[in-house]
CSV table of C-alpha atoms in Angstrom, one decimal:
chain,number,residue,atom,x,y,z
A,1,MET,CA,-0.3,0.2,0.1
A,2,GLN,CA,1.5,3.0,-0.8
A,3,THR,CA,1.5,6.0,1.4
A,4,GLU,CA,-1.0,9.1,-0.1
A,5,GLU,CA,0.4,12.2,0.1
A,6,LYS,CA,-0.8,15.7,-0.8
A,7,ILE,CA,-1.2,16.6,-4.8
A,8,LYS,CA,0.3,20.3,-4.5
A,9,SER,CA,-1.5,20.7,-8.3
A,10,LEU,CA,-2.9,19.5,-11.5
A,11,SER,CA,0.7,19.6,-13.5
A,12,GLU,CA,2.3,18.2,-10.8
A,13,LEU,CA,-0.1,15.2,-10.7
A,14,SER,CA,0.3,14.9,-14.5
A,15,GLU,CA,4.3,15.0,-14.4
A,16,ARG,CA,4.7,12.3,-11.7
A,17,ILE,CA,2.3,10.4,-13.0
A,18,GLY,CA,4.1,10.2,-16.2
A,19,GLN,CA,6.7,8.4,-14.3
A,20,ILE,CA,5.5,5.9,-12.3
A,21,GLU,CA,2.7,2.9,-12.6
A,22,SER,CA,0.3,4.1,-9.7
A,23,LEU,CA,0.3,7.4,-7.5
A,24,SER,CA,-2.2,7.6,-4.6
A,25,GLY,CA,-2.7,11.0,-2.7
A,26,ASN,CA,-5.0,14.1,-2.3
A,27,ILE,CA,-5.3,16.9,-3.9
A,28,ARG,CA,-7.7,20.0,-4.4
A,29,CYS,CA,-9.7,21.4,-7.5
A,30,GLN,CA,-12.2,22.7,-9.0
A,31,LEU,CA,-15.3,20.4,-10.3
A,32,VAL,CA,-15.6,21.8,-13.7
A,33,SER,CA,-18.1,19.1,-15.2
A,34,THR,CA,-19.4,15.5,-14.3
A,35,LYS,CA,-21.0,13.0,-17.0
A,36,GLU,CA,-22.1,9.7,-15.8
A,37,SER,CA,-21.4,6.8,-18.6
A,38,THR,CA,-21.5,3.2,-18.4
A,39,THR,CA,-18.8,0.6,-20.2
A,40,ARG,CA,-20.3,-2.5,-22.6
A,41,ASN,CA,-20.5,-4.8,-19.8
A,42,GLY,CA,-22.9,-2.6,-18.6
A,43,SER,CA,-20.8,-0.9,-15.2
A,44,PHE,CA,-20.7,2.6,-14.6
A,45,PHE,CA,-18.2,4.9,-14.5
A,46,LEU,CA,-17.3,9.3,-14.3
A,47,ASP,CA,-15.9,11.5,-16.6
A,48,ILE,CA,-15.1,14.6,-14.6
A,49,GLU,CA,-13.0,17.3,-15.3
A,50,ILE,CA,-11.0,19.1,-12.5
A,51,ALA,CA,-9.3,23.0,-12.6
A,52,ASP,CA,-6.3,24.4,-10.5
A,53,HIS,CA,-4.1,27.6,-11.2
A,54,SER,CA,-1.9,24.9,-13.8
A,55,GLY,CA,-4.9,23.7,-15.6
A,56,ASN,CA,-7.3,21.3,-16.4
A,57,LYS,CA,-7.4,17.3,-16.2
A,58,LYS,CA,-9.6,15.0,-17.0
A,59,ILE,CA,-10.5,11.6,-15.2
A,60,LYS,CA,-12.3,8.6,-15.1
A,61,ILE,CA,-13.5,7.2,-11.9
A,62,TRP,CA,-14.7,4.0,-11.3
A,63,GLN,CA,-18.3,2.8,-9.5
A,64,GLU,CA,-15.7,1.0,-6.7
A,65,SER,CA,-15.0,3.9,-6.0
A,66,LYS,CA,-16.2,4.8,-2.1
A,67,ALA,CA,-16.9,8.4,-2.7
A,68,TYR,CA,-18.7,7.7,-6.0
A,69,ALA,CA,-21.7,8.8,-5.2
A,70,SER,CA,-20.6,12.3,-3.7
A,71,PHE,CA,-19.8,13.5,-7.2
A,72,LEU,CA,-23.2,12.8,-8.1
A,73,THR,CA,-24.3,15.7,-5.8
A,74,LEU,CA,-22.0,17.8,-5.5
A,75,PRO,CA,-23.1,21.9,-6.5
A,76,LYS,CA,-22.0,23.5,-9.7
A,77,ASN,CA,-18.1,24.5,-10.0
A,78,ALA,CA,-17.7,22.9,-6.2
A,79,PHE,CA,-14.2,23.6,-5.2
A,80,VAL,CA,-13.2,20.2,-3.2
A,81,GLU,CA,-10.3,18.0,-2.1
A,82,PHE,CA,-10.5,14.1,-2.8
A,83,SER,CA,-8.0,11.5,-2.2
A,84,ALA,CA,-7.4,8.6,-4.8
A,85,THR,CA,-5.1,6.0,-6.7
A,86,PHE,CA,-4.5,7.4,-9.6
A,87,ARG,CA,-3.2,5.1,-13.0
A,88,ASN,CA,-2.6,6.4,-16.6
A,89,SER,CA,-3.9,3.9,-19.0
A,90,SER,CA,-4.5,4.3,-22.9
A,91,TYR,CA,-8.5,5.8,-21.6
A,92,GLY,CA,-6.3,8.1,-20.3
A,93,LEU,CA,-6.3,9.0,-16.6
A,94,GLN,CA,-8.2,6.8,-13.9
A,95,ALA,CA,-9.1,7.6,-10.2
A,96,ILE,CA,-10.5,4.6,-7.7
A,97,VAL,CA,-11.5,8.3,-4.9
A,98,HIS,CA,-11.2,6.8,-1.7
A,99,THR,CA,-12.6,10.0,0.5
A,100,LEU,CA,-14.3,13.3,-1.1
A,101,ARG,CA,-15.2,16.9,0.5
A,102,VAL,CA,-16.0,20.2,-0.1
A,103,LEU,CA,-14.2,22.5,0.9
A,104,SER,CA,-14.5,25.5,3.6
A,105,GLN,CA,-14.4,29.6,2.2
A,106,GLU,CA,-11.0,29.7,3.6
A,107,GLU,CA,-9.2,26.9,1.8
A,108,ILE,CA,-10.7,27.7,-1.4
A,109,GLN,CA,-9.3,31.2,-0.7
A,110,GLU,CA,-6.2,29.7,-0.3
A,111,LEU,CA,-6.2,27.9,-3.4
A,112,LEU,CA,-7.2,30.6,-5.6
A,113,GLU,CA,-4.0,32.4,-3.7
A,114,GLN,CA,-1.5,29.4,-4.4
A,115,ASN,CA,1.9,30.6,-6.6
A,116,GLN,CA,0.4,31.1,-10.0
A,117,ASN,CA,-0.5,34.3,-8.9
A,118,ALA,CA,3.1,35.3,-8.5
A,119,GLU,CA,4.1,33.8,-11.4
A,120,ILE,CA,0.9,35.9,-12.6
A,121,GLN,CA,2.4,39.0,-11.0
A,122,ALA,CA,6.1,38.7,-12.2
A,123,ASP,CA,4.6,38.0,-15.9
A,124,TRP,CA,2.6,41.3,-15.5
A,125,GLU,CA,5.6,43.5,-14.2
A,126,LEU,CA,7.5,42.2,-17.2
A,127,LEU,CA,4.6,43.7,-19.5
A,128,GLN,CA,4.6,46.6,-18.4
A,129,LYS,CA,8.4,46.2,-18.7
A,130,LYS,CA,8.3,45.9,-22.4
A,131,ILE,CA,5.2,48.7,-23.2
A,132,ASP,CA,6.8,51.2,-21.2
A,133,SER,CA,10.0,50.6,-24.0
A,134,ILE,CA,7.8,51.1,-27.3
A,135,ALA,CA,9.1,54.5,-28.6
A,136,ASP,CA,6.3,55.3,-30.8
A,137,PRO,CA,3.9,57.3,-28.1
A,138,ARG,CA,0.9,56.1,-29.5
A,139,LEU,CA,1.0,52.3,-29.8
A,140,CYS,CA,2.7,52.9,-26.3
A,141,ARG,CA,-0.4,54.9,-24.9
A,142,LEU,CA,-2.5,52.6,-27.0
A,143,CYS,CA,-1.1,49.7,-25.3
A,144,SER,CA,-0.5,51.4,-21.8
A,145,GLN,CA,-4.5,52.6,-21.9
A,146,PHE,CA,-5.5,48.6,-22.5
A,147,LEU,CA,-3.3,47.6,-19.4
A,148,ILE,CA,-5.4,50.4,-17.3
A,149,ASP,CA,-8.8,49.1,-18.8
A,150,TYR,CA,-8.2,45.3,-19.5
A,151,GLY,CA,-5.6,44.5,-17.2
A,152,GLU,CA,-7.6,42.3,-14.8
A,153,ARG,CA,-8.8,40.6,-17.5
A,154,LEU,CA,-5.6,39.9,-19.5
A,155,LYS,CA,-4.7,38.6,-15.5
A,156,ARG,CA,-7.0,35.5,-15.6
A,157,ALA,CA,-7.5,34.9,-19.4
A,158,ALA,CA,-6.2,31.4,-20.8
A,159,ALA,CA,-4.7,31.8,-24.5
A,160,ALA,CA,-6.8,29.0,-25.2
A,161,ARG,CA,-9.0,26.2,-24.7
A,162,GLU,CA,-7.3,22.9,-25.1
A,163,TYR,CA,-3.7,23.0,-26.6
A,164,HIS,CA,-1.6,25.6,-25.5
A,165,HIS,CA,-1.2,28.1,-22.3
A,166,ASN,CA,-5.1,27.0,-21.4
A,167,PHE,CA,-4.4,28.4,-17.9
A,168,ARG,CA,-5.2,30.8,-15.9
A,169,GLY,CA,-3.0,34.0,-16.9
A,170,GLY,CA,-2.0,31.9,-19.6
A,171,LEU,CA,-2.4,34.2,-22.2
A,172,LEU,CA,-0.4,37.0,-20.2
A,173,ARG,CA,2.2,34.5,-20.3
A,174,HIS,CA,1.9,33.8,-23.9
A,175,VAL,CA,2.1,37.3,-25.0
A,176,CYS,CA,5.3,37.9,-22.1
A,177,GLN,CA,7.2,35.4,-23.8
A,178,MET,CA,6.1,36.2,-27.4
A,179,ILE,CA,7.5,39.8,-26.8
A,180,GLN,CA,10.8,38.2,-25.4
A,181,ALA,CA,11.5,36.0,-28.0
A,182,ALA,CA,11.3,39.3,-30.3
A,183,GLU,CA,13.7,41.1,-28.6
A,184,GLY,CA,16.0,38.4,-29.6
A,185,LEU,CA,15.0,39.0,-33.5
A,186,MET,CA,15.3,42.8,-33.4
A,187,ALA,CA,18.9,42.4,-33.1
A,188,ALA,CA,19.3,40.1,-36.5
A,189,TYR,CA,16.4,41.9,-37.9
A,190,PRO,CA,16.4,46.2,-37.0
A,191,GLY,CA,15.0,47.1,-40.5
A,192,TYR,CA,11.5,46.2,-39.1
A,193,ASN,CA,8.8,48.7,-37.0
A,194,TRP,CA,9.6,46.4,-33.8
A,195,ASP,CA,7.2,49.1,-31.7
A,196,LEU,CA,4.7,47.6,-34.4
A,197,ILE,CA,5.4,44.0,-33.3
A,198,LYS,CA,4.9,44.3,-30.0
A,199,ALA,CA,1.7,46.4,-30.1
A,200,GLY,CA,0.9,43.7,-32.2
A,201,ILE,CA,1.7,40.8,-29.6
A,202,LEU,CA,-0.2,42.6,-27.1
A,203,PHE,CA,-3.9,43.0,-29.5
A,204,HIS,CA,-3.6,40.0,-31.5
A,205,ASP,CA,-5.3,38.2,-29.2
A,206,CYS,CA,-7.0,40.6,-26.9
A,207,GLY,CA,-10.2,39.2,-28.1
A,208,LYS,CA,-9.5,35.9,-26.4
A,209,LEU,CA,-10.4,38.3,-23.2
A,210,TRP,CA,-13.9,37.2,-24.2
A,211,GLU,CA,-13.4,34.1,-25.4
A,212,ASN,CA,-11.0,32.5,-22.8
A,213,ASP,CA,-12.2,34.1,-19.9
A,214,PHE,CA,-11.9,32.7,-16.4
A,215,GLN,CA,-14.1,33.0,-13.5
A,216,GLU,CA,-13.1,35.9,-10.8
A,217,GLN,CA,-12.9,33.4,-8.2
A,218,GLY,CA,-12.3,30.7,-9.9
A,219,PHE,CA,-10.7,28.1,-12.2
A,220,VAL,CA,-13.5,27.4,-14.3
A,221,MET,CA,-13.5,28.8,-17.8
A,222,LYS,CA,-16.7,30.3,-18.8
A,223,ARG,CA,-18.2,30.9,-22.3
A,224,SER,CA,-19.3,34.7,-23.9
A,225,LYS,CA,-22.2,35.1,-26.1
A,226,THR,CA,-20.5,38.1,-27.8
A,227,ALA,CA,-17.1,35.2,-28.3
A,228,GLU,CA,-19.3,32.3,-29.9
A,229,LEU,CA,-21.5,35.1,-32.1
A,230,ILE,CA,-18.2,37.3,-33.1
A,231,GLY,CA,-15.0,35.5,-32.3
A,232,HIS,CA,-11.8,36.8,-31.2
A,233,ILE,CA,-9.6,38.4,-34.4
A,234,PRO,CA,-13.2,40.8,-35.2
A,235,ILE,CA,-13.4,41.8,-31.0
A,236,GLY,CA,-9.6,42.3,-31.3
A,237,VAL,CA,-9.9,44.9,-34.4
A,238,GLU,CA,-13.1,46.4,-31.9
A,239,ILE,CA,-11.1,46.7,-28.9
A,240,VAL,CA,-8.1,48.6,-31.3
A,241,ASN,CA,-10.3,50.8,-32.8
A,242,SER,CA,-12.3,51.8,-29.8
A,243,LEU,CA,-9.2,52.7,-27.9
A,244,TRP,CA,-7.8,54.6,-30.3
A,245,ARG,CA,-11.2,56.6,-31.1
A,246,SER,CA,-11.0,57.0,-27.4
A,247,LEU,CA,-7.3,58.4,-27.3
A,248,GLN,CA,-7.7,61.1,-29.9
A,249,HIS,CA,-8.0,64.2,-28.3
A,250,ARG,CA,-4.2,63.9,-26.9
A,251,GLU,CA,-2.1,65.3,-28.3
A,252,GLU,CA,0.6,62.5,-29.5
A,253,PHE,CA,-2.6,61.5,-32.5
A,254,HIS,CA,-2.8,64.2,-34.1
A,255,ARG,CA,-0.1,66.1,-34.2
A,256,ALA,CA,2.2,65.2,-37.3
A,257,LEU,CA,4.0,62.2,-36.7
A,258,ILE,CA,6.3,59.6,-39.1
A,259,PRO,CA,4.5,57.3,-39.6
A,260,PRO,CA,0.9,59.0,-40.3
A,261,SER,CA,-1.5,57.8,-37.2
A,262,ASP,CA,-3.7,56.2,-39.0
A,263,LEU,CA,-1.3,54.6,-41.4
A,264,VAL,CA,-0.1,52.7,-38.0
A,265,ARG,CA,-3.7,52.1,-36.9
A,266,VAL,CA,-4.2,50.1,-39.9
A,267,HIS,CA,-1.0,48.2,-39.5
A,268,LEU,CA,-1.3,47.4,-36.0
A,269,LEU,CA,-5.4,45.9,-37.4
A,270,HIS,CA,-3.5,44.1,-40.0
A,271,LEU,CA,-1.5,42.6,-37.9
A,272,ILE,CA,-4.0,41.4,-35.8
A,273,VAL,CA,-6.8,39.9,-38.9
A,274,ALA,CA,-3.8,38.6,-40.5
A,275,HIS,CA,-2.1,36.1,-37.2
A,276,HIS,CA,-3.2,32.7,-37.8
A,277,GLY,CA,-1.4,32.7,-41.0
A,278,LEU,CA,-3.9,31.0,-43.5
A,279,ARG,CA,-6.9,31.5,-44.3
A,280,GLU,CA,-7.7,27.7,-43.4
A,281,TYR,CA,-6.2,28.5,-40.0
A,282,GLY,CA,-9.1,31.8,-39.7
A,283,SER,CA,-7.1,34.8,-41.0
A,284,PRO,CA,-9.5,36.6,-43.2
A,285,VAL,CA,-6.5,37.8,-44.8
A,286,THR,CA,-2.8,36.4,-45.2
A,287,PRO,CA,0.2,38.3,-43.6
A,288,ARG,CA,1.0,41.0,-46.2
A,289,THR,CA,3.9,42.8,-44.3
A,290,PRO,CA,7.2,41.5,-42.5
A,291,GLU,CA,5.6,42.5,-39.1
A,292,ALA,CA,2.8,40.7,-40.0
A,293,TRP,CA,4.7,37.2,-40.6
A,294,ILE,CA,6.6,38.3,-37.7
A,295,LEU,CA,4.0,38.4,-35.3
A,296,HIS,CA,2.4,35.0,-36.9
A,297,ILE,CA,5.7,32.7,-36.8
A,298,LEU,CA,6.4,33.9,-33.0
A,299,ASP,CA,2.7,32.8,-32.0
A,300,ASN,CA,3.3,29.6,-33.7
A,301,LEU,CA,6.6,29.2,-32.6
A,302,ASP,CA,5.1,29.9,-28.2
A,303,ALA,CA,2.1,28.2,-29.1
A,304,LYS,CA,3.9,24.7,-30.5
A,305,LEU,CA,6.5,25.0,-27.8
A,306,GLU,CA,4.5,25.0,-24.9
A,307,MET,CA,2.3,22.1,-26.5
A,308,PHE,CA,5.9,20.2,-26.1
A,309,ARG,CA,6.5,21.0,-22.7
A,310,CYS,CA,3.3,19.8,-21.7
A,311,ALA,CA,3.7,16.7,-23.8
A,312,TYR,CA,7.2,16.1,-21.7
A,313,GLU,CA,5.6,17.1,-18.8
A,314,GLU,CA,2.2,15.1,-19.1
A,315,GLY,CA,3.1,12.7,-21.2
A,316,LYS,CA,3.7,9.7,-20.7
A,317,GLU,CA,6.8,8.2,-22.5
A,318,VAL,CA,6.0,5.0,-24.9
A,319,VAL,CA,9.3,3.8,-25.0
A,320,PRO,CA,12.6,5.9,-23.3
A,321,GLY,CA,12.9,9.2,-25.0
A,322,ILE,CA,8.9,8.6,-27.3
A,323,PHE,CA,6.3,10.3,-25.6
A,324,GLU,CA,3.0,9.4,-26.2
A,325,ARG,CA,0.9,11.5,-29.0
A,326,ARG,CA,-0.5,15.2,-28.3
A,327,PRO,CA,-2.4,16.5,-30.9
A,328,PRO,CA,-2.3,18.6,-32.8
A,329,LEU,CA,1.4,17.8,-32.7
A,330,GLU,CA,2.1,15.4,-35.8
A,331,GLY,CA,3.5,12.5,-34.6
A,332,TYR,CA,5.4,11.3,-31.2
A,333,PRO,CA,6.8,14.0,-29.5
A,334,ILE,CA,10.3,13.4,-29.0
A,335,ALA,CA,12.4,14.1,-26.3
A,336,PRO,CA,14.6,16.7,-27.2
A,337,LEU,CA,18.6,16.6,-27.5
A,338,GLY,CA,20.4,17.5,-24.9
A,339,LYS,CA,23.0,20.8,-24.5
A,340,TYR,CA,26.9,20.5,-25.4
A,341,THR,CA,28.5,19.5,-21.9
A,342,PRO,CA,32.2,20.0,-22.0
A,343,ASN,CA,33.1,16.1,-19.4
A,344,PRO,CA,31.0,14.2,-21.2
A,345,MET,CA,30.2,11.0,-19.9
A,346,PRO,CA,30.6,7.3,-21.6
A,347,LEU,CA,28.2,7.1,-24.2
A,348,GLU,CA,25.6,3.8,-23.2
A,349,GLN,CA,25.8,2.3,-26.3
A,350,THR,CA,21.9,1.5,-27.3
A,351,GLU,CA,20.4,-0.2,-30.1
A,352,GLU,CA,20.3,2.6,-32.0
A,353,THR,CA,24.0,4.2,-31.2
A,354,SER,CA,25.9,1.1,-32.3
A,355,PRO,CA,28.2,1.2,-35.1
A,356,GLU,CA,26.0,-1.5,-37.8
A,357,ASN,CA,22.6,1.3,-37.0
A,358,LEU,CA,24.6,4.3,-37.7
A,359,ILE,CA,24.2,5.8,-41.4
A,360,ASP,CA,27.7,6.6,-43.4
């Protein structure tokens, strides 16, 4: 019998269960959904989705669990603690749940204030610093006003519902990483408008503040009629146009600057509408400027690298160095090549590295 222990987060659960056959422990989280189903032989099980500051997790709860019936009586979006024995299978994560209880108000507040808040604050301070570095006074003011008006939404929104940065504060993290990557490219390509690119990074997914918005006090991602009917790209265009109009009385927006203000606005809007890259991926137009291509590539790069990070952290190794498939990545994710070290260890010869299997 394994010793039961506290599991600090769903990301920790994913990482540890990918390394061992089973894990017994207790975890605190919010219940997102519960659905009762039956197997082919008529046995009952629950498909539940739970969430915390690190993301969401879907789990199958079997009927032999002592707490099975208790899940069916929980209020919507309840905050709970349960102890269970977790196992990975070809059908996903499964659990035999031993105990289940609803958290007190004090425990809920403690869960909401876990270390993700410190990470969000660090990202927020970094973003403010990067926005302040924008030299174009119009773009700097526009971005600063956006943070004033919509900063609290940005701190809790996700960048996606499933595939990447799908946690509270995920969109903020995505934006910060893209801006840092952009700054890494500036030395190699100094001739482009990096002020415009930074502003485009901030605004490219700003419609997701409605599309992927979390509860103010919780981990459930809400649905918005506005987002469902319009989509995040048109919402982003409306946000930029509305903010721009509200700031036009300021001197930097109506005095003669180079490039002209209205041309700056149109180029920024182009970055928003073209950031998906291809029409079949949802872009109304394809990128027509170098800045639009840079933004699209940075967006795609950061999303893909986050998918790989999750595949390595949460996925199970099919064989050493090869991880289970994780859509939309193609094929099986392969562990990256380690960095060079000047003090090499003796090479352990494997079937793949034996001389007869190497190509000349």
